[in-house]
Amino acid sequence: MSFSNIKDICHMTFAEAIDEPLYLYAIGLLVFLIASLFVIRSFKRELIPVFSDEEGLVQITPHALHELVRKTCEAFPEVNSPSTRIRKDAKELRLDIHVKVKPDCNVKHTRTLLRERLEEVMIANLNFSNFGGVDIVIKGFQEEA
């Protein structure tokens, strides 16, 4: 079916539109553009502000922040496989840390120690002015070796 004018396009049913290659190409192009936007967005290097003073601005990359959390978690033998999600709530920066723990781990005590250590590193050492805290998510249990 070829289109003689715009009215034909507007009055097509869904079944007729699916049979037209023009609509299939348009849907394919739309999917390609959306996928391209997601890929481009994933390559975007967003910097997280740490603090600013009269000398300038200090920023950190998300990768460096993930590495900092991973290295902090290495000090706790009962915690394994940390992964971090960075959330920006209003003006605060919060960390969601997903970890695997040993089955005999005292989760409440370990969470407190991990949170205190991360807050010490983030606030005392790096001078994060907008650090809002840490949320721990247990994503599984580590096998005993």
Short mmCIF file of C-alpha atoms in Angstrom, two decimals:
data_model
loop_
_atom_site.label_atom_id
_atom_site.label_comp_id
_atom_site.label_asym_id
_atom_site.label_seq_id
_atom_site.Cartn_x
_atom_site.Cartn_y
_atom_site.Cartn_z
CA MET A 1 0.00 0.00 0.00
CA SER A 2 1.50 3.33 -0.98
CA PHE A 3 0.47 6.56 0.65
CA SER A 4 -1.26 9.04 -1.62
CA ASN A 5 -1.61 11.66 1.08
CA ILE A 6 -1.29 12.29 4.80
CA LYS A 7 -4.92 11.34 5.52
CA ASP A 8 -4.17 7.73 4.59
CA ILE A 9 -1.44 7.55 7.23
CA CYS A 10 -3.63 8.97 9.99
CA HIS A 11 -6.54 6.60 9.33
CA MET A 12 -4.57 3.35 9.23
CA THR A 13 -5.33 0.64 11.74
CA PHE A 14 -2.57 -0.92 13.79
CA ALA A 15 -2.63 -4.10 11.69
CA GLU A 16 -2.24 -2.08 8.47
CA ALA A 17 0.58 -0.01 9.96
CA ILE A 18 2.52 -3.12 11.05
CA ASP A 19 2.44 -4.41 7.46
CA GLU A 20 4.03 -1.22 6.14
CA PRO A 21 7.85 -1.33 6.00
CA LEU A 22 8.03 2.41 6.64
CA TYR A 23 6.63 1.96 10.15
CA LEU A 24 8.93 -0.97 10.88
CA TYR A 25 11.93 1.12 9.83
CA ALA A 26 10.71 3.98 12.02
CA ILE A 27 10.34 1.68 15.04
CA GLY A 28 13.79 0.21 14.38
CA LEU A 29 15.28 3.70 14.16
CA LEU A 30 13.59 4.70 17.43
CA VAL A 31 14.97 1.63 19.23
CA PHE A 32 18.44 2.34 17.81
CA LEU A 33 18.32 5.98 18.99
CA ILE A 34 17.20 5.03 22.49
CA ALA A 35 19.94 2.38 22.75
CA SER A 36 22.50 4.93 21.49
CA LEU A 37 21.45 7.42 24.17
CA PHE A 38 21.91 4.80 26.90
CA VAL A 39 25.37 3.91 25.61
CA ILE A 40 26.42 7.56 25.36
CA ARG A 41 25.10 8.24 28.84
CA SER A 42 27.07 5.31 30.27
CA PHE A 43 30.34 6.79 28.94
CA LYS A 44 29.63 10.13 30.60
CA ARG A 45 32.18 10.77 33.36
CA GLU A 46 30.29 12.54 36.09
CA LEU A 47 32.40 14.09 38.80
CA ILE A 48 31.17 14.23 42.37
CA PRO A 49 32.00 17.41 44.30
CA VAL A 50 33.86 16.74 47.54
CA PHE A 51 34.27 20.29 48.84
CA SER A 52 35.18 23.75 47.69
CA ASP A 53 37.07 26.53 49.38
CA GLU A 54 38.86 29.73 48.44
CA GLU A 55 41.57 27.72 46.67
CA GLY A 56 39.19 25.85 44.38
CA LEU A 57 36.99 22.81 43.97
CA VAL A 58 37.88 19.20 44.79
CA GLN A 59 35.98 16.47 42.94
CA ILE A 60 36.11 12.67 42.81
CA THR A 61 35.11 10.21 40.10
CA PRO A 62 32.52 7.51 40.85
CA HIS A 63 35.16 4.88 40.06
CA ALA A 64 37.47 6.28 42.75
CA LEU A 65 34.59 6.31 45.23
CA HIS A 66 33.77 2.66 44.43
CA GLU A 67 37.45 1.78 44.92
CA LEU A 68 37.53 3.60 48.25
CA VAL A 69 34.55 1.59 49.51
CA ARG A 70 36.07 -1.67 48.24
CA LYS A 71 39.39 -1.00 50.00
CA THR A 72 37.60 0.00 53.20
CA CYS A 73 35.58 -3.24 53.13
CA GLU A 74 38.78 -5.29 52.74
CA ALA A 75 39.63 -4.45 56.36
CA PHE A 76 36.60 -6.47 57.48
CA PRO A 77 37.14 -10.24 56.94
CA GLU A 78 33.43 -10.97 57.42
CA VAL A 79 32.49 -8.69 54.48
CA ASN A 80 33.04 -9.73 50.87
CA SER A 81 32.14 -8.64 47.31
CA PRO A 82 31.20 -5.01 47.97
CA SER A 83 29.48 -3.04 45.24
CA THR A 84 28.44 0.55 45.61
CA ARG A 85 25.61 2.67 44.28
CA ILE A 86 25.95 6.42 44.66
CA ARG A 87 22.76 8.36 45.36
CA LYS A 88 22.40 12.10 45.37
CA ASP A 89 19.44 13.13 47.51
CA ALA A 90 18.86 16.88 47.37
CA LYS A 91 22.30 18.16 48.33
CA GLU A 92 23.47 15.02 50.13
CA LEU A 93 25.51 12.13 48.81
CA ARG A 94 24.55 8.69 50.14
CA LEU A 95 26.21 5.36 49.48
CA ASP A 96 24.28 2.10 49.07
CA ILE A 97 26.80 -0.67 49.72
CA HIS A 98 25.78 -4.16 48.67
CA VAL A 99 27.87 -6.85 50.39
CA LYS A 100 28.08 -10.56 51.01
CA VAL A 101 28.67 -11.53 54.63
CA LYS A 102 29.72 -14.71 56.39
CA PRO A 103 26.77 -16.60 57.89
CA ASP A 104 28.16 -16.26 61.44
CA CYS A 105 28.67 -12.48 61.07
CA ASN A 106 27.15 -10.14 63.64
CA VAL A 107 25.53 -7.89 61.04
CA LYS A 108 24.57 -5.07 63.40
CA HIS A 109 28.09 -4.76 64.81
CA THR A 110 29.75 -5.08 61.39
CA ARG A 111 27.41 -2.48 59.90
CA THR A 112 28.26 -0.04 62.68
CA LEU A 113 32.01 -0.56 62.27
CA LEU A 114 31.83 -0.29 58.48
CA ARG A 115 29.67 2.84 58.64
CA GLU A 116 31.97 4.48 61.21
CA ARG A 117 35.08 3.68 59.16
CA LEU A 118 33.55 5.00 55.92
CA GLU A 119 32.33 8.16 57.64
CA GLU A 120 35.82 8.67 59.08
CA VAL A 121 37.38 8.32 55.64
CA MET A 122 34.75 10.39 53.83
CA ILE A 123 34.34 13.23 56.35
CA ALA A 124 37.57 13.38 58.37
CA ASN A 125 40.07 12.46 55.66
CA LEU A 126 38.47 13.63 52.41
CA ASN A 127 36.45 16.50 53.96
CA PHE A 128 33.22 15.59 52.14
CA SER A 129 30.92 18.50 52.85
CA ASN A 130 27.77 16.80 51.54
CA PHE A 131 28.15 13.21 52.82
CA GLY A 132 24.78 11.95 54.02
CA GLY A 133 25.65 8.46 55.21
CA VAL A 134 25.83 4.80 54.30
CA ASP A 135 23.10 2.22 53.72
CA ILE A 136 24.11 -1.44 53.80
CA VAL A 137 22.32 -4.11 51.73
CA ILE A 138 23.17 -7.76 52.24
CA LYS A 139 23.09 -9.35 48.81
CA GLY A 140 24.11 -12.83 49.90
CA PHE A 141 26.16 -14.98 52.20
CA GLN A 142 29.79 -15.87 51.67
CA GLU A 143 30.73 -19.55 51.68
CA GLU A 144 33.06 -20.66 54.44
CA ALA A 145 36.46 -21.59 53.01
#
